[in-house]
Coordinates of C-alpha atoms in Angstrom, one line a residue:
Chain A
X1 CA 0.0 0.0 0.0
X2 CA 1.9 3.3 -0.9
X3 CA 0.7 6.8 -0.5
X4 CA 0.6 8.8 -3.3
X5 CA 2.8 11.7 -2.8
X6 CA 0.3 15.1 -4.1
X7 CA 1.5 17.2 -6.7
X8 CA 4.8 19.0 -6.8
X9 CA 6.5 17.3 -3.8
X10 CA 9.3 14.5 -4.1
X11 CA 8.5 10.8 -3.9
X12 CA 8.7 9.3 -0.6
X13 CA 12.1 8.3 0.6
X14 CA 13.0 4.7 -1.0
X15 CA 13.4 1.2 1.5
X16 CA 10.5 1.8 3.8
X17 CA 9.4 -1.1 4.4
X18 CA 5.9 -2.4 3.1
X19 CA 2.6 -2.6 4.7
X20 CA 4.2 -0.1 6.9
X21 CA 1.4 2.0 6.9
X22 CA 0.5 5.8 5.2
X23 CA 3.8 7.6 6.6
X24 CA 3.1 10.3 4.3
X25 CA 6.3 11.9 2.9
X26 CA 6.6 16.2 4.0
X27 CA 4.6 18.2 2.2
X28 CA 7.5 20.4 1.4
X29 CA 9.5 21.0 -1.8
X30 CA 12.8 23.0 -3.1
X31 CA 10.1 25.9 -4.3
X32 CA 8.4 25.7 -0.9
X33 CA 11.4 26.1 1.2
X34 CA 12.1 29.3 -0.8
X35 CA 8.7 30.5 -0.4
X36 CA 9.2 30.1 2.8
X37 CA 12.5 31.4 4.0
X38 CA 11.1 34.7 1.4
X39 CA 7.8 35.1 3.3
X40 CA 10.0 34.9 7.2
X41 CA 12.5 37.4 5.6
X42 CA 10.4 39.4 4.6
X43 CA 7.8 39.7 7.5
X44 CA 11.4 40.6 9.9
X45 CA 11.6 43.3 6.9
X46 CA 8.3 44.4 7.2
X47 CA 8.6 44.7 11.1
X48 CA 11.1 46.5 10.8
X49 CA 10.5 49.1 7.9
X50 CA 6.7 48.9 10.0
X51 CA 7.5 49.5 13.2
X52 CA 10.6 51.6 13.1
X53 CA 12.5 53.0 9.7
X54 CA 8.8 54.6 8.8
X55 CA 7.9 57.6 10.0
X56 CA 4.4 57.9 11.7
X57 CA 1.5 59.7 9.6
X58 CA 0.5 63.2 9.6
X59 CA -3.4 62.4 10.3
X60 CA -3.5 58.6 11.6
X61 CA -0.3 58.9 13.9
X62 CA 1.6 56.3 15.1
X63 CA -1.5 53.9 14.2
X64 CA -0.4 54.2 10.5
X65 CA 1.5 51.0 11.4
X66 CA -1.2 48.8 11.6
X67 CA -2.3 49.3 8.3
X68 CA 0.9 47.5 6.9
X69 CA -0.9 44.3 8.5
X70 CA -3.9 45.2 8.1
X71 CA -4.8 46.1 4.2
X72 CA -2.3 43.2 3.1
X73 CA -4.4 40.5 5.1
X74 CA -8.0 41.9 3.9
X75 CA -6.3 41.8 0.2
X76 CA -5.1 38.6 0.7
X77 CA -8.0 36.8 2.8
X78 CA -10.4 38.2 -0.4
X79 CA -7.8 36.6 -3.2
X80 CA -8.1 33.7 -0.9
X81 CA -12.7 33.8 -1.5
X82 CA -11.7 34.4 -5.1
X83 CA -9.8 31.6 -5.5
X84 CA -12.2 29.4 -4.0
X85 CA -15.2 30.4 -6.0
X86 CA -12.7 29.6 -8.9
X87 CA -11.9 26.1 -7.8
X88 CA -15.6 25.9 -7.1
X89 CA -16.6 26.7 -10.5
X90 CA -13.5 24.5 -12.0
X91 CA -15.1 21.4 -9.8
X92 CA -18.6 21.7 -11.3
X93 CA -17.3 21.6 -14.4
X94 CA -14.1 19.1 -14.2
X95 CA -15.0 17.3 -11.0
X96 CA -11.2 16.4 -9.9
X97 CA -10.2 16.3 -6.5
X98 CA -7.6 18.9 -7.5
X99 CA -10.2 21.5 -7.6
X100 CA -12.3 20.7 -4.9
X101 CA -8.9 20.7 -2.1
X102 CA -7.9 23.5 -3.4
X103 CA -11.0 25.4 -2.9
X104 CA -11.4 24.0 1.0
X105 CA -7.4 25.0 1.4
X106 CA -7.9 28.0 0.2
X107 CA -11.0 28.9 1.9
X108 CA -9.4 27.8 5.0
X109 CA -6.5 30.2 4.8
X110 CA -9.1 33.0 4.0
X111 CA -10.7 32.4 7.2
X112 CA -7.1 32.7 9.0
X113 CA -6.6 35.5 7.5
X114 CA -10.0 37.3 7.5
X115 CA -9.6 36.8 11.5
X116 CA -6.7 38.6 11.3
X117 CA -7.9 41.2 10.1
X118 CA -10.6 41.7 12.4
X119 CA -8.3 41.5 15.5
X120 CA -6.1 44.1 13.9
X121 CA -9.0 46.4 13.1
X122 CA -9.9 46.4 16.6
X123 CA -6.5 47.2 17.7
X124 CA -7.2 50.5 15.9
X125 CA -10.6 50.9 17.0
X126 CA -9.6 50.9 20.9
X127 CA -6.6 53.1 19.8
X128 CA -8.8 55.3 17.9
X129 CA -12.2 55.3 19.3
X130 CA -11.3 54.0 22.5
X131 CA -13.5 50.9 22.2
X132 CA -13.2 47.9 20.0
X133 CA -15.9 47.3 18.3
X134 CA -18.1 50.0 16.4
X135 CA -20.0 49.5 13.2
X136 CA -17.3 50.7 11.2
X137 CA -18.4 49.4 7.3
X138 CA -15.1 47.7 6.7
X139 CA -15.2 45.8 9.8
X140 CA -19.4 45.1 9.7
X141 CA -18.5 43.7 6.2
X142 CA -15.6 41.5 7.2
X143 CA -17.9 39.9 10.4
X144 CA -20.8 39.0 8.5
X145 CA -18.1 37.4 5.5
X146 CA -16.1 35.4 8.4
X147 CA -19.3 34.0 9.1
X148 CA -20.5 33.1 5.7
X149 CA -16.9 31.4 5.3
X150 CA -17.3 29.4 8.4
X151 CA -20.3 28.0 7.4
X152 CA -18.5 26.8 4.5
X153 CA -15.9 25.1 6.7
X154 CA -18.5 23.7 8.7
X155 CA -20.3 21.9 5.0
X156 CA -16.5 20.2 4.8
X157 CA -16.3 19.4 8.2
X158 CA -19.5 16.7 8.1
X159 CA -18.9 13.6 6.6
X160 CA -19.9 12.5 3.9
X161 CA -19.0 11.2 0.1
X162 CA -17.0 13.2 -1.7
X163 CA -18.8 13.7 -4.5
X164 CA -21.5 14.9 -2.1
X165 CA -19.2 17.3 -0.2
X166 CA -17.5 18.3 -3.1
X167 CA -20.8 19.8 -5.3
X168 CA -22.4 21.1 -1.8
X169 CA -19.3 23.2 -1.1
X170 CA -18.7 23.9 -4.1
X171 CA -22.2 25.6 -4.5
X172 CA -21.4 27.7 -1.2
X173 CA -18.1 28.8 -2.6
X174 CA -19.5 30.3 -5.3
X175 CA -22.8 31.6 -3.9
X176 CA -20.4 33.1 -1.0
X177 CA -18.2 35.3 -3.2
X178 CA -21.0 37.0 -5.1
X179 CA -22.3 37.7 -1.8
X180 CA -19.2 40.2 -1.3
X181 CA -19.9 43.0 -3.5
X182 CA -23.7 43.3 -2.2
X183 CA -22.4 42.9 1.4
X184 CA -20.1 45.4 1.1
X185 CA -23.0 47.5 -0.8
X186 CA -25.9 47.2 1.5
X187 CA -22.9 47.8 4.8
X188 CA -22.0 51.1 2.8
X189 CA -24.9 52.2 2.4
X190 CA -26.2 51.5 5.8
X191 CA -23.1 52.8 7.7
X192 CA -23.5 56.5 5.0
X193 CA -25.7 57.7 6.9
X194 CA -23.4 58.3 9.9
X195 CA -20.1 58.7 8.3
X196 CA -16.9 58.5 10.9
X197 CA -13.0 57.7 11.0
X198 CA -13.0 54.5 9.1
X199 CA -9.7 52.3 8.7
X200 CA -9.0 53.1 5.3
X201 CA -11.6 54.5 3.2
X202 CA -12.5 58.5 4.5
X203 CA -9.3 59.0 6.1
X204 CA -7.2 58.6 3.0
X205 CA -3.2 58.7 4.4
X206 CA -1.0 60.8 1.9
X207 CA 1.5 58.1 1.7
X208 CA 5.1 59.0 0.8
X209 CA 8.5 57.7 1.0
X210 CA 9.3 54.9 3.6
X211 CA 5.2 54.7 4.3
X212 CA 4.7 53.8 0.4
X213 CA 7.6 50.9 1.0
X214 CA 6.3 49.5 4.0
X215 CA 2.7 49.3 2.7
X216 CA 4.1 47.5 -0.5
X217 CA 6.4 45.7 1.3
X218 CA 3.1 43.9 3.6
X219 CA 1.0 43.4 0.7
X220 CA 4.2 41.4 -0.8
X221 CA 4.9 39.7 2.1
X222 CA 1.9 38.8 2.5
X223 CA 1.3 37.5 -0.5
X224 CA 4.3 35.7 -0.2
X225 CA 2.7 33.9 3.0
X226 CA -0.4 33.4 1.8
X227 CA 0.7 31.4 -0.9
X228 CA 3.5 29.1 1.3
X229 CA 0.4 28.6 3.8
X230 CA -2.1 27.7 0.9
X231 CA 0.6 25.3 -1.0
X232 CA 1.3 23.1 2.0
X233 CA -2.3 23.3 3.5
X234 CA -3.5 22.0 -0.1
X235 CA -0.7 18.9 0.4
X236 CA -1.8 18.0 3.3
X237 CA -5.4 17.9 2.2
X238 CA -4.4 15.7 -0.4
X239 CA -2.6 13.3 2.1
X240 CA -5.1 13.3 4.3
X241 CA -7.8 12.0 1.4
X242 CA -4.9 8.9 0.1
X243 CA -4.8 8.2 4.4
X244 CA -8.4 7.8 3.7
X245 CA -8.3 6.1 0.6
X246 CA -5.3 3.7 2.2
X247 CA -7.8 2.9 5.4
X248 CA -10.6 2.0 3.0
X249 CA -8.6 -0.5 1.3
X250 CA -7.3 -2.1 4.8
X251 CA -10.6 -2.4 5.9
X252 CA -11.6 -3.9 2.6
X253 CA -8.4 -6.3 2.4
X254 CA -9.7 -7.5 6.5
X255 CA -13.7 -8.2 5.3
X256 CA -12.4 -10.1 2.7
X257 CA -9.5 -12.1 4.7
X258 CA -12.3 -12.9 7.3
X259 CA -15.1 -13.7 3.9
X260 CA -11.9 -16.3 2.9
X261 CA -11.6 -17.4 6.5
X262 CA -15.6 -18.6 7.6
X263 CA -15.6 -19.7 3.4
X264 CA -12.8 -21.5 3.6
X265 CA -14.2 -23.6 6.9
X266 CA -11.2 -24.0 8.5
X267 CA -11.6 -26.7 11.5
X268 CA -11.9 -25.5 15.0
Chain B
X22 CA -40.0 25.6 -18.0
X23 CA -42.7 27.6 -16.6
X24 CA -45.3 24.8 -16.9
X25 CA -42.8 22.8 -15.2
X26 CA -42.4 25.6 -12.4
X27 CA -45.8 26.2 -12.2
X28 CA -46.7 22.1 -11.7
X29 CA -44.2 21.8 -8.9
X30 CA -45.2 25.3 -6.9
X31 CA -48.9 23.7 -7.0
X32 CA -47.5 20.5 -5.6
X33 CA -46.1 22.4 -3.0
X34 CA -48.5 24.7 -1.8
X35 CA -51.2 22.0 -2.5
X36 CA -49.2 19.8 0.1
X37 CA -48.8 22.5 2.6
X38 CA -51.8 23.3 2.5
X39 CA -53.1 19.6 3.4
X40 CA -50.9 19.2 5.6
X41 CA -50.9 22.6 7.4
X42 CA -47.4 22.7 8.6
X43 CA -46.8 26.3 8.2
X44 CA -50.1 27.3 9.8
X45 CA -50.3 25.9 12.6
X46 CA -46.3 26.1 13.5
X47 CA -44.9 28.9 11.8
X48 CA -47.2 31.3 11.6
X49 CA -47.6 30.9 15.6
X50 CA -44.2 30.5 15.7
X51 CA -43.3 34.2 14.1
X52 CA -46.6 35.7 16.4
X53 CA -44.7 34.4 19.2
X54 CA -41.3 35.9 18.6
X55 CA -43.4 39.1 18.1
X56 CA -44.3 38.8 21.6
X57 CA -41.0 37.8 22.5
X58 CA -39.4 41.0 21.7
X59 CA -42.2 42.9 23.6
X60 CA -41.0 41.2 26.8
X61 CA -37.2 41.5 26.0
X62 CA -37.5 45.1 25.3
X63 CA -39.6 47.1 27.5
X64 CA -42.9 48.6 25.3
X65 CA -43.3 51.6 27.5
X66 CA -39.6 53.2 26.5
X67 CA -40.1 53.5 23.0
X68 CA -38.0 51.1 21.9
X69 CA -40.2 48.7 20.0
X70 CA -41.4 51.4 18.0
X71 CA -38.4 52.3 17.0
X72 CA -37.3 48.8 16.0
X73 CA -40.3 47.8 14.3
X74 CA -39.1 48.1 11.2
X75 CA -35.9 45.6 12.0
X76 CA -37.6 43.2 14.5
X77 CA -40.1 42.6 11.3
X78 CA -37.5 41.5 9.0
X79 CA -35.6 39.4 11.7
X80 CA -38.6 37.3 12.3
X81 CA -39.1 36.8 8.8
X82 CA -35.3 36.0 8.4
X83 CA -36.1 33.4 11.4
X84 CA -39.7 32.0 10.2
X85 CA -37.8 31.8 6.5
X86 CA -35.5 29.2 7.8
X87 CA -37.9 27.0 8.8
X88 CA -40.1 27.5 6.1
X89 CA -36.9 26.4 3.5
X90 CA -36.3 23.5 5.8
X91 CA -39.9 22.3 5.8
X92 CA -39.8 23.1 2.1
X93 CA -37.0 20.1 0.8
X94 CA -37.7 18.2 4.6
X95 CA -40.4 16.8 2.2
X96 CA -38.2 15.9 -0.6
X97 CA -35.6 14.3 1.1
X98 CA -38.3 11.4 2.2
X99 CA -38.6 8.2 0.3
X100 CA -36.4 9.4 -2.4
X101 CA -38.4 11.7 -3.8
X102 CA -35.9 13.6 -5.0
X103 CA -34.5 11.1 -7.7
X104 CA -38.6 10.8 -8.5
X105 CA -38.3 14.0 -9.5
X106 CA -35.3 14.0 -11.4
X107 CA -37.5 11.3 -13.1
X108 CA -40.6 13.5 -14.3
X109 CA -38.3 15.0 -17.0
X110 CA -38.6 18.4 -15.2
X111 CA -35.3 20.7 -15.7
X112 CA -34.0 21.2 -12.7
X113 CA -34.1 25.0 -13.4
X114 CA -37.3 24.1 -13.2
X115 CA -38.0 22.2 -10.0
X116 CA -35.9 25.2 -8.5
X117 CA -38.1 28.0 -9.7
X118 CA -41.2 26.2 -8.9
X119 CA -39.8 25.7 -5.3
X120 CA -38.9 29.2 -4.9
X121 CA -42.5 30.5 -6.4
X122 CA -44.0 28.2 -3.8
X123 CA -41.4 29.7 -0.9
X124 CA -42.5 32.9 -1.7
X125 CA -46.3 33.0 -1.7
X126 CA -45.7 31.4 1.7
X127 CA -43.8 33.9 3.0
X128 CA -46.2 36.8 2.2
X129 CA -49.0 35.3 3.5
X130 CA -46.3 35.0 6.9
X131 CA -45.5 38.9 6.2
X132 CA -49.5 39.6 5.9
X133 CA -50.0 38.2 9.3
X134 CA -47.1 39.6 10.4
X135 CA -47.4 43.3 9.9
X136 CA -51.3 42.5 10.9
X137 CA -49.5 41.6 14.3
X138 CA -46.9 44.5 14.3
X139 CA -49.9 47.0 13.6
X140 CA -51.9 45.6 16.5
X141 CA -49.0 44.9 19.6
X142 CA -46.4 47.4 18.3
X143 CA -49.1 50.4 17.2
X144 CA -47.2 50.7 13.9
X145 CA -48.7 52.6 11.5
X146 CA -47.8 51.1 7.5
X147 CA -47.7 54.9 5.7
X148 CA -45.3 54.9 2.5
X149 CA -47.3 51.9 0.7
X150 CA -45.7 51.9 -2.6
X151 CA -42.1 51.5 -0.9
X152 CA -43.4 49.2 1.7
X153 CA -44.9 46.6 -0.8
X154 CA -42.1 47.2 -3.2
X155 CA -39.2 46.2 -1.0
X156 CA -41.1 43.3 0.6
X157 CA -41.9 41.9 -2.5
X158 CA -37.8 42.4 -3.9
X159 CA -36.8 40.8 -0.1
X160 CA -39.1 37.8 -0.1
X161 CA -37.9 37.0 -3.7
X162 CA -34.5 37.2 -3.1
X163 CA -34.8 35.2 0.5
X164 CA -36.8 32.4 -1.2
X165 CA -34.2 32.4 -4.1
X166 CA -31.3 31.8 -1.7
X167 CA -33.6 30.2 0.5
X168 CA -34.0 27.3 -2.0
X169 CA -30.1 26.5 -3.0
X170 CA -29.6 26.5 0.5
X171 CA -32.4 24.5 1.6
X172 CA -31.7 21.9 -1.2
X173 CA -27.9 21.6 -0.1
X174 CA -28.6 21.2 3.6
X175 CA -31.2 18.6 2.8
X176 CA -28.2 16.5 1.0
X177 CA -26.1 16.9 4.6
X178 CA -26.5 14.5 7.1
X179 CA -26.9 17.4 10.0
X180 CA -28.3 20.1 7.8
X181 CA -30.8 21.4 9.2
X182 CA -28.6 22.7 12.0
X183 CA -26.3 23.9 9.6
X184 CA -28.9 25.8 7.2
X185 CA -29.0 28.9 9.9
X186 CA -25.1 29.3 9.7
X187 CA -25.5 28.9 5.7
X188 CA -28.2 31.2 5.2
X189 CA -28.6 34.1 7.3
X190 CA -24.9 35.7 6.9
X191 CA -25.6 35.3 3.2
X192 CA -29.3 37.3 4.0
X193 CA -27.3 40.2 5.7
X194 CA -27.5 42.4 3.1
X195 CA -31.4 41.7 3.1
X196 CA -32.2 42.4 6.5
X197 CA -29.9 45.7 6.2
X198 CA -31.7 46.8 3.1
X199 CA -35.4 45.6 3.9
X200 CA -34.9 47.6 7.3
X201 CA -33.7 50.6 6.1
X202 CA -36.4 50.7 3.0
X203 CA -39.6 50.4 6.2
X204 CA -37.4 52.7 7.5
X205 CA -37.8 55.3 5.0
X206 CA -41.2 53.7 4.2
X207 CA -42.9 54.6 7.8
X208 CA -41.6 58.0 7.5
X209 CA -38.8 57.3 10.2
X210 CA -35.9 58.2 8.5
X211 CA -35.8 60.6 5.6
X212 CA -33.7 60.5 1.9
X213 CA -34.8 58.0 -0.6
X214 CA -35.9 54.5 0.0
X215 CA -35.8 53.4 -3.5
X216 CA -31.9 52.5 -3.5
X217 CA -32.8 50.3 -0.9
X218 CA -35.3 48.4 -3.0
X219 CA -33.3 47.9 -6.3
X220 CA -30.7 46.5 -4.1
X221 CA -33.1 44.2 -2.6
X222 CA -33.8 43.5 -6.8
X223 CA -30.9 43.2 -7.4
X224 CA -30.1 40.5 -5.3
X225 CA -33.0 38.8 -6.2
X226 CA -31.9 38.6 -9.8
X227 CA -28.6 37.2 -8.7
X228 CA -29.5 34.6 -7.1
X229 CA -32.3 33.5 -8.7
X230 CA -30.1 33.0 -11.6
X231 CA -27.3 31.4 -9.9
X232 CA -29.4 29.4 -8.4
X233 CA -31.0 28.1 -11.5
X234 CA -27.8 27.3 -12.6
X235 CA -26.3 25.3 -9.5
X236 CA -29.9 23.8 -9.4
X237 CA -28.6 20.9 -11.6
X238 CA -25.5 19.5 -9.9
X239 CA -27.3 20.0 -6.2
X240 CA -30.0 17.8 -7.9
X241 CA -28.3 15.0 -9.8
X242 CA -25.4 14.7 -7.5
X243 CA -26.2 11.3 -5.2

């Protein structure tokens, strides 16, 4: 019984011995390790160009800082929904496994990162207006999407056939990122009426210089994370199905050992 | 397609109406949260009328969930579902006929409703046009997501718990704009209500289409 190894990583080391079980190889790869070492590099660069080369803002103060977290994990958390309404489509229409992981990885990691965003928004809320939570449209929007995604996390958490979870979630995904733009619509619109400080949106910051860098650089970096976190998280979805496909045949191969067993009527 | 739609929202309210599910439990079910919300806030402060408007459209949110599970708790028995998918109907089909029947349930629930609001909450419906336009735009967008989500959660093995969590995030944007549109509609809160409305149609349009389109693999997927 051997595990198949999922896409871009190296075969599993040769000579283990066999029937020793799914000891799934790492999910990491030459490419990977440089993605990775690139994304810690750079998030020590971004702490420090963040936190103490750039100079605070004229209007937002030292708070300025938390928006080199905080726009690069919204951008990436939505590329994240976008992606899975993608795979979601691609998996109606191809119906590979392929598809279907990579829209629970990647919906997953969009979660993570949608969290973080939230707990960094309220950072600047209690810095700002002194309390956490207020029904800022940015952060209204993100809540009610964090939910919508954890429902869809919750579809892939029930079992049942693949086929079954595959075209369920896959309806979610897609249903869930048209949802965004009339979300953030209908919170706009809503939160118009009484206009205040937002995160990013009224209070435009005139960016120059170091500021510019260090809000590239988090967008980059973060980029750079999202896509480590997304490549292994989609290996080890894909190990965790051959596990499941490897236990199915054990449990198979034991039926039919016992079936040969009480057939063969071996004397007691 | 129509013919098709039309035969399976007769089914529907045909068996609801036989078996009188949503009469006798969700109708006293949404009268009772009315009530509910009377005890929870205090009536003599003000704050009920003030809320009206937003309390309405949470209890229709509430009493929509369990008309959608009620709606495909019936075709999940006995493998009705592949029966269908044996009439020949398209599934586009079977969906907008499920969603027609959805929503001439829920405005017979919104009739009683606002009959109830009027009577415990002393609200006054002024603002007619706006009123009945946005409630007909929200019901047809809630029944339209009401129905993929329904016919998903039906295929899970503990979907019905789930179908809350599914659907009422996704109905945000509904309960903000149906709100807002009374809002404007009972004279509360001035500036136009209409926005509000063709957002609610909006909406509607989306996913009605998107749901006749993810109709067929939700269907034929067993």
């Amino acid at each position: 019984m051997t595990v198949d190894n999922p896409p871009g990583t190296a075969r599993p080391a040769a000579g283990r011995p066999p029937g020793a079980g799914p000891v799934p190889a790492h999910t990491g790869s030459r490419a990977t390790r440089l993605l990775g070492i690139a994304s810690l590099v750079g998030m020590v660069a971004l702490v420090v160009f963040g936190l103490w080369l750039s100079p605070p803002d004229t209007q937002l103060g030292e708070t300025i800082r938390i928006l080199y977290m905080h726009v690069p994990t919204v951008s990436a958390a939505y590329l994240a929904f976008v992606i899975t309404a993608v795979a979601s489509v691609a998996y109606l229409w191809k119906r590979t496994e392929f598809w279907d992981l990579l829209a629970a990885s990647s919906a997953e990691i969009g979660v993570l990162f949608f969290g973080l965003t939230i707990f960094n928004g309220m950072l600047w809320g209690k810095i700002t207006w002194g309390v956490f939570w207020r029904w800022e449209p940015r952060l209204t929007t993100t809540a009610v999407l964090l939910l919508t995604y954890l429902g869809y996390l919750a579809v892939r958490q029930i079992p049942s056939d693949r086929r079954t979870r595959g075209t369920v979630s896959a309806v979610i995904g897609i249903m869930a990122v048209v949802n965004i733009p009339i979300t953030h619509k209908a919170v706009d619109w809503w939160r118009g009426l009484h206009q205040e400080k937002t995160i990013f949106g009224t209070v435009d910051p005139d960016m120059r210089g170091l500021q510019l860098f260090s809000a590239y650089l988090g967008l980059v970096v973060f980029l750079l994370l999202f896509a480590w976190l997304l490549i292994h998280r989609f290996r080890v979805a894909w190990l965790a199905e051959r596990v499941g496909d490897a236990d199915l045949d054990v449990a198979i191969a034991e039926r039919r050992a016992e079936g040969a067993q009480v057939g063969g009527g071996t004397p007691s | 397609m129509i013919r098709g739609a039309a035969l399976m929202a007769g089914k529907d309210l045909r068996l609801e109406w036989r078996s009188k599910v949503g009469i006798s439990q969700v109708l006293p079910f949404a009268v009772l949260v009315v009530l509910l919300f009377a005890f929870a806030l205090d009536p003599d402060r003000g704050v009920l009328e003030r809320a009206t408007s937003g309390l309405f459209w949470v209890v229709v949110l509430f009493s929509a969930v369990l008309t959608v599970q009620r709606s495909f708790a019936v075709e999940a028995e006995d493998g009705v579902l592949d029966a269908l998918r044996l009439t020949g109907l398209s599934p586009a089909a079977v969906y907008l006929g499920k969603v027609a029947a959805l929503v001439v349930q829920l405005l017979v629930l919104e009739a009683v409703l606002a009959l109830a609001v009027a009577v415990f909450y002393d609200t006054t419906f002024r603002g007619w046009p706006l009123v009945v336009g946005v409630t007909f735009a929200a019901t047809l967008g809630i029944a339209g997501a009401g129905a993929v989500y329904g016919a998903l959660a039906a295929r899970l093995r503990s979907g019905n718990t789930l179908l809350p969590l599914l659907l009422l995030p996704l109905l945000a944007p509904v309960l903000i704009s149906a709100t807002r549109g009374f809002e404007v509609g009972f004279g509360r809160e001035a500036g136009p209500g209409w926005p509000w409305a063709a957002l609610l149609g909006i909406f509607a349009v989306v996913y009605l289409t998107l749901g006749a389109a993810l109709f067929r693999p939700l269907l034929e997927d067993t």
